[in-house]
PDB file of C-alpha atoms in Angstrom:
ATOM      1  CA  MET A 786     -21.960  12.406 -55.796  1.00  0.00           C
ATOM      2  CA  ASN A 787     -24.439  12.752 -52.943  1.00  0.00           C
ATOM      3  CA  GLU A 788     -24.087  10.977 -49.598  1.00  0.00           C
ATOM      4  CA  GLN A 789     -26.984   8.596 -50.323  1.00  0.00           C
ATOM      5  CA  ALA A 790     -25.156   7.294 -53.376  1.00  0.00           C
ATOM      6  CA  THR A 791     -22.266   6.060 -51.218  1.00  0.00           C
ATOM      7  CA  THR A 792     -24.340   4.281 -48.554  1.00  0.00           C
ATOM      8  CA  ALA A 793     -26.254   1.770 -50.674  1.00  0.00           C
ATOM      9  CA  PRO A 794     -26.139   0.486 -54.235  1.00  0.00           C
ATOM     10  CA  SER A 795     -28.680   1.927 -56.643  1.00  0.00           C
ATOM     11  CA  GLY A 796     -29.641   1.122 -60.206  1.00  0.00           C
ATOM     12  CA  ASP A 797     -29.816  -2.148 -62.113  1.00  0.00           C
ATOM     13  CA  LEU A 798     -27.654  -5.022 -60.895  1.00  0.00           C
ATOM     14  CA  CYS A 799     -25.749  -6.048 -64.036  1.00  0.00           C
ATOM     15  CA  ILE A 800     -23.126  -8.527 -62.873  1.00  0.00           C
ATOM     16  CA  ARG A 801     -21.968 -10.190 -59.671  1.00  0.00           C
ATOM     17  CA  THR A 802     -18.686 -12.085 -59.369  1.00  0.00           C
ATOM     18  CA  LEU A 803     -16.184 -13.299 -56.821  1.00  0.00           C
ATOM     19  CA  ALA A 804     -12.668 -11.835 -56.739  1.00  0.00           C
ATOM     20  CA  MET A 805     -10.238 -14.742 -57.086  1.00  0.00           C
ATOM     21  CA  PRO A 806      -6.476 -15.183 -56.525  1.00  0.00           C
ATOM     22  CA  ALA A 807      -5.823 -15.207 -60.294  1.00  0.00           C
ATOM     23  CA  ASP A 808      -7.161 -11.607 -60.414  1.00  0.00           C
ATOM     24  CA  THR A 809      -4.424 -10.116 -58.179  1.00  0.00           C
ATOM     25  CA  ASN A 810      -1.566  -7.765 -58.954  1.00  0.00           C
ATOM     26  CA  ALA A 811       2.030  -8.164 -57.767  1.00  0.00           C
ATOM     27  CA  ASN A 812       1.057  -6.865 -54.300  1.00  0.00           C
ATOM     28  CA  GLY A 813      -1.650  -9.480 -53.846  1.00  0.00           C
ATOM     29  CA  ASP A 814      -4.527  -7.005 -54.222  1.00  0.00           C
ATOM     30  CA  ILE A 815      -7.172  -7.298 -56.904  1.00  0.00           C
ATOM     31  CA  PHE A 816      -5.839  -5.740 -60.101  1.00  0.00           C
ATOM     32  CA  GLY A 817      -7.594  -2.492 -61.064  1.00  0.00           C
ATOM     33  CA  GLY A 818      -7.802  -3.648 -64.673  1.00  0.00           C
ATOM     34  CA  TRP A 819      -9.803  -6.694 -63.598  1.00  0.00           C
ATOM     35  CA  LEU A 820     -12.270  -4.488 -61.755  1.00  0.00           C
ATOM     36  CA  LEU A 821     -12.507  -2.133 -64.738  1.00  0.00           C
ATOM     37  CA  SER A 822     -13.225  -5.069 -67.056  1.00  0.00           C
ATOM     38  CA  GLN A 823     -15.985  -6.358 -64.756  1.00  0.00           C
ATOM     39  CA  MET A 824     -17.574  -2.909 -64.809  1.00  0.00           C
ATOM     40  CA  ASP A 825     -17.323  -2.802 -68.602  1.00  0.00           C
ATOM     41  CA  VAL A 826     -18.969  -6.223 -68.916  1.00  0.00           C
ATOM     42  CA  GLY A 827     -21.812  -5.160 -66.613  1.00  0.00           C
ATOM     43  CA  GLY A 828     -22.188  -1.817 -68.383  1.00  0.00           C
ATOM     44  CA  GLY A 829     -22.253  -3.566 -71.753  1.00  0.00           C
ATOM     45  CA  VAL A 830     -25.067  -5.834 -70.575  1.00  0.00           C
ATOM     46  CA  PHE A 831     -27.042  -2.793 -69.417  1.00  0.00           C
ATOM     47  CA  ALA A 832     -26.268  -0.752 -72.573  1.00  0.00           C
ATOM     48  CA  SER A 833     -27.364  -3.580 -74.873  1.00  0.00           C
ATOM     49  CA  LYS A 834     -30.605  -3.904 -72.927  1.00  0.00           C
ATOM     50  CA  VAL A 835     -31.321  -0.173 -73.259  1.00  0.00           C
ATOM     51  CA  ALA A 836     -30.271   0.049 -76.926  1.00  0.00           C
ATOM     52  CA  ARG A 837     -31.816  -3.311 -77.838  1.00  0.00           C
ATOM     53  CA  SER A 838     -28.754  -4.013 -79.980  1.00  0.00           C
ATOM     54  CA  ARG A 839     -25.064  -4.817 -79.835  1.00  0.00           C
ATOM     55  CA  THR A 840     -23.030  -2.087 -78.194  1.00  0.00           C
ATOM     56  CA  VAL A 841     -19.343  -1.274 -77.944  1.00  0.00           C
ATOM     57  CA  THR A 842     -17.454   0.782 -75.390  1.00  0.00           C
ATOM     58  CA  VAL A 843     -16.146   4.064 -76.791  1.00  0.00           C
ATOM     59  CA  ALA A 844     -15.184   6.002 -73.661  1.00  0.00           C
ATOM     60  CA  ILE A 845     -14.569   5.641 -69.958  1.00  0.00           C
ATOM     61  CA  GLU A 846     -14.628   8.858 -67.969  1.00  0.00           C
ATOM     62  CA  ALA A 847     -14.089   9.936 -64.393  1.00  0.00           C
ATOM     63  CA  MET A 848     -13.100   6.578 -62.914  1.00  0.00           C
ATOM     64  CA  ASN A 849     -12.763   6.750 -59.147  1.00  0.00           C
ATOM     65  CA  PHE A 850     -10.972   3.899 -57.383  1.00  0.00           C
ATOM     66  CA  ARG A 851     -12.178   4.471 -53.823  1.00  0.00           C
ATOM     67  CA  LYS A 852     -11.248   1.318 -51.907  1.00  0.00           C
ATOM     68  CA  ALA A 853      -9.252  -1.828 -52.533  1.00  0.00           C
ATOM     69  CA  VAL A 854     -10.875  -5.107 -53.476  1.00  0.00           C
ATOM     70  CA  TYR A 855      -9.458  -8.276 -51.948  1.00  0.00           C
ATOM     71  CA  VAL A 856      -9.530 -11.949 -52.833  1.00  0.00           C
ATOM     72  CA  GLY A 857     -12.839 -13.397 -51.690  1.00  0.00           C
ATOM     73  CA  ASP A 858     -14.811 -10.154 -51.997  1.00  0.00           C
ATOM     74  CA  LEU A 859     -18.151 -10.463 -53.779  1.00  0.00           C
ATOM     75  CA  VAL A 860     -18.192  -7.680 -56.388  1.00  0.00           C
ATOM     76  CA  SER A 861     -21.489  -6.360 -57.785  1.00  0.00           C
ATOM     77  CA  VAL A 862     -21.830  -3.804 -60.584  1.00  0.00           C
ATOM     78  CA  TYR A 863     -24.867  -1.504 -60.756  1.00  0.00           C
ATOM     79  CA  ALA A 864     -25.841   0.731 -63.680  1.00  0.00           C
ATOM     80  CA  ASN A 865     -27.814   3.961 -64.000  1.00  0.00           C
ATOM     81  CA  LEU A 866     -28.611   5.551 -67.352  1.00  0.00           C
ATOM     82  CA  VAL A 867     -27.145   9.060 -67.604  1.00  0.00           C
ATOM     83  CA  ARG A 868     -27.830  10.058 -71.220  1.00  0.00           C
ATOM     84  CA  VAL A 869     -29.169   8.635 -74.465  1.00  0.00           C
ATOM     85  CA  GLY A 870     -28.047  10.252 -77.712  1.00  0.00           C
ATOM     86  CA  ARG A 871     -28.763   9.290 -81.307  1.00  0.00           C
ATOM     87  CA  THR A 872     -26.278   6.376 -81.449  1.00  0.00           C
ATOM     88  CA  SER A 873     -24.659   6.426 -78.007  1.00  0.00           C
ATOM     89  CA  LEU A 874     -25.584   6.198 -74.373  1.00  0.00           C
ATOM     90  CA  THR A 875     -23.725   7.046 -71.188  1.00  0.00           C
ATOM     91  CA  VAL A 876     -24.038   4.860 -68.130  1.00  0.00           C
ATOM     92  CA  HIS A 877     -22.906   5.565 -64.579  1.00  0.00           C
ATOM     93  CA  LEU A 878     -21.483   2.343 -63.169  1.00  0.00           C
ATOM     94  CA  GLU A 879     -20.773   1.566 -59.538  1.00  0.00           C
ATOM     95  CA  ALA A 880     -18.840  -1.449 -58.259  1.00  0.00           C
ATOM     96  CA  TRP A 881     -19.699  -2.508 -54.710  1.00  0.00           C
ATOM     97  CA  ALA A 882     -17.843  -5.116 -52.667  1.00  0.00           C
ATOM     98  CA  LEU A 883     -19.072  -7.336 -49.867  1.00  0.00           C
ATOM     99  CA  ARG A 884     -16.419  -8.879 -47.650  1.00  0.00           C
ATOM    100  CA  ARG A 885     -16.740 -12.231 -45.958  1.00  0.00           C
ATOM    101  CA  LYS A 886     -18.432 -12.032 -42.579  1.00  0.00           C
ATOM    102  CA  GLU A 887     -19.715  -8.503 -43.297  1.00  0.00           C
ATOM    103  CA  LEU A 888     -23.360  -7.558 -43.751  1.00  0.00           C
ATOM    104  CA  HIS A 889     -23.138  -4.377 -45.821  1.00  0.00           C
ATOM    105  CA  PRO A 890     -21.446  -3.760 -49.171  1.00  0.00           C
ATOM    106  CA  PHE A 891     -19.346  -0.658 -49.791  1.00  0.00           C
ATOM    107  CA  LEU A 892     -18.578   1.375 -52.899  1.00  0.00           C
ATOM    108  CA  VAL A 893     -15.169   0.542 -54.366  1.00  0.00           C
ATOM    109  CA  THR A 894     -15.215   2.108 -57.841  1.00  0.00           C
ATOM    110  CA  ASP A 895     -17.476   4.230 -60.019  1.00  0.00           C
ATOM    111  CA  GLY A 896     -17.351   6.018 -63.344  1.00  0.00           C
ATOM    112  CA  HIS A 897     -19.137   6.965 -66.551  1.00  0.00           C
ATOM    113  CA  PHE A 898     -18.930   4.592 -69.510  1.00  0.00           C
ATOM    114  CA  THR A 899     -20.161   5.504 -72.994  1.00  0.00           C
ATOM    115  CA  TYR A 900     -21.380   2.836 -75.401  1.00  0.00           C
ATOM    116  CA  VAL A 901     -22.381   3.046 -79.074  1.00  0.00           C
ATOM    117  CA  SER A 902     -25.142   0.969 -80.614  1.00  0.00           C
ATOM    118  CA  ILE A 903     -23.855  -0.951 -83.644  1.00  0.00           C
ATOM    119  CA  ASP A 904     -25.426  -2.999 -86.421  1.00  0.00           C
ATOM    120  CA  ASP A 905     -24.392  -6.471 -87.580  1.00  0.00           C
ATOM    121  CA  HIS A 906     -21.548  -4.952 -89.613  1.00  0.00           C
ATOM    122  CA  GLY A 907     -20.104  -3.009 -86.679  1.00  0.00           C
ATOM    123  CA  ARG A 908     -21.356   0.386 -87.873  1.00  0.00           C
ATOM    124  CA  PRO A 909     -23.033   2.871 -85.517  1.00  0.00           C
ATOM    125  CA  GLN A 910     -26.802   2.807 -85.691  1.00  0.00           C
ATOM    126  CA  ALA A 911     -29.563   4.897 -84.189  1.00  0.00           C
ATOM    127  CA  ILE A 912     -30.852   3.765 -80.819  1.00  0.00           C
ATOM    128  CA  GLN A 913     -34.488   2.768 -81.115  1.00  0.00           C
ATOM    129  CA  ARG A 914     -36.406   4.558 -78.406  1.00  0.00           C
ATOM    130  CA  GLU A 915     -39.761   3.427 -77.165  1.00  0.00           C
ATOM    131  CA  ASP A 916     -42.694   5.310 -78.615  1.00  0.00           C
ATOM    132  CA  PRO A 917     -44.015   8.007 -76.279  1.00  0.00           C
ATOM    133  CA  PRO A 918     -47.330   7.207 -74.594  1.00  0.00           C
ATOM    134  CA  ILE A 919     -50.421   8.305 -76.490  1.00  0.00           C
ATOM    135  CA  ALA A 920     -52.410  10.931 -74.606  1.00  0.00           C
ATOM    136  CA  THR A 921     -56.080  10.080 -74.188  1.00  0.00           C
TER     137      THR A 921
END
């Protein structure tokens, strides 16, 4: 990851939520599973928009938990499209936190999530790509 990627969020904002006391682990910090689920929700929103269909998560790769998230942090998830295959797409997701009384968010977690486009019966289906522009 380049230095620019860690100084400011990039990509599509998919979800923004507040970390609450109910989301903590036994140590009082925000549970990593909660953060992972927020990223998956945001990634699913983005994947469905790209695929123009229902999508399901099939893989999570290279998760990096960089900094802790605390109660009261505003967590935002950003998505960037990495790859589109026939039925699947890979999305790079970044979770950024903004602490109370601070002006700048910081990267807390990132990773690659792969989603598959599915039909109404839950079967994989081809992702409909936009038609290429017609040359004039």
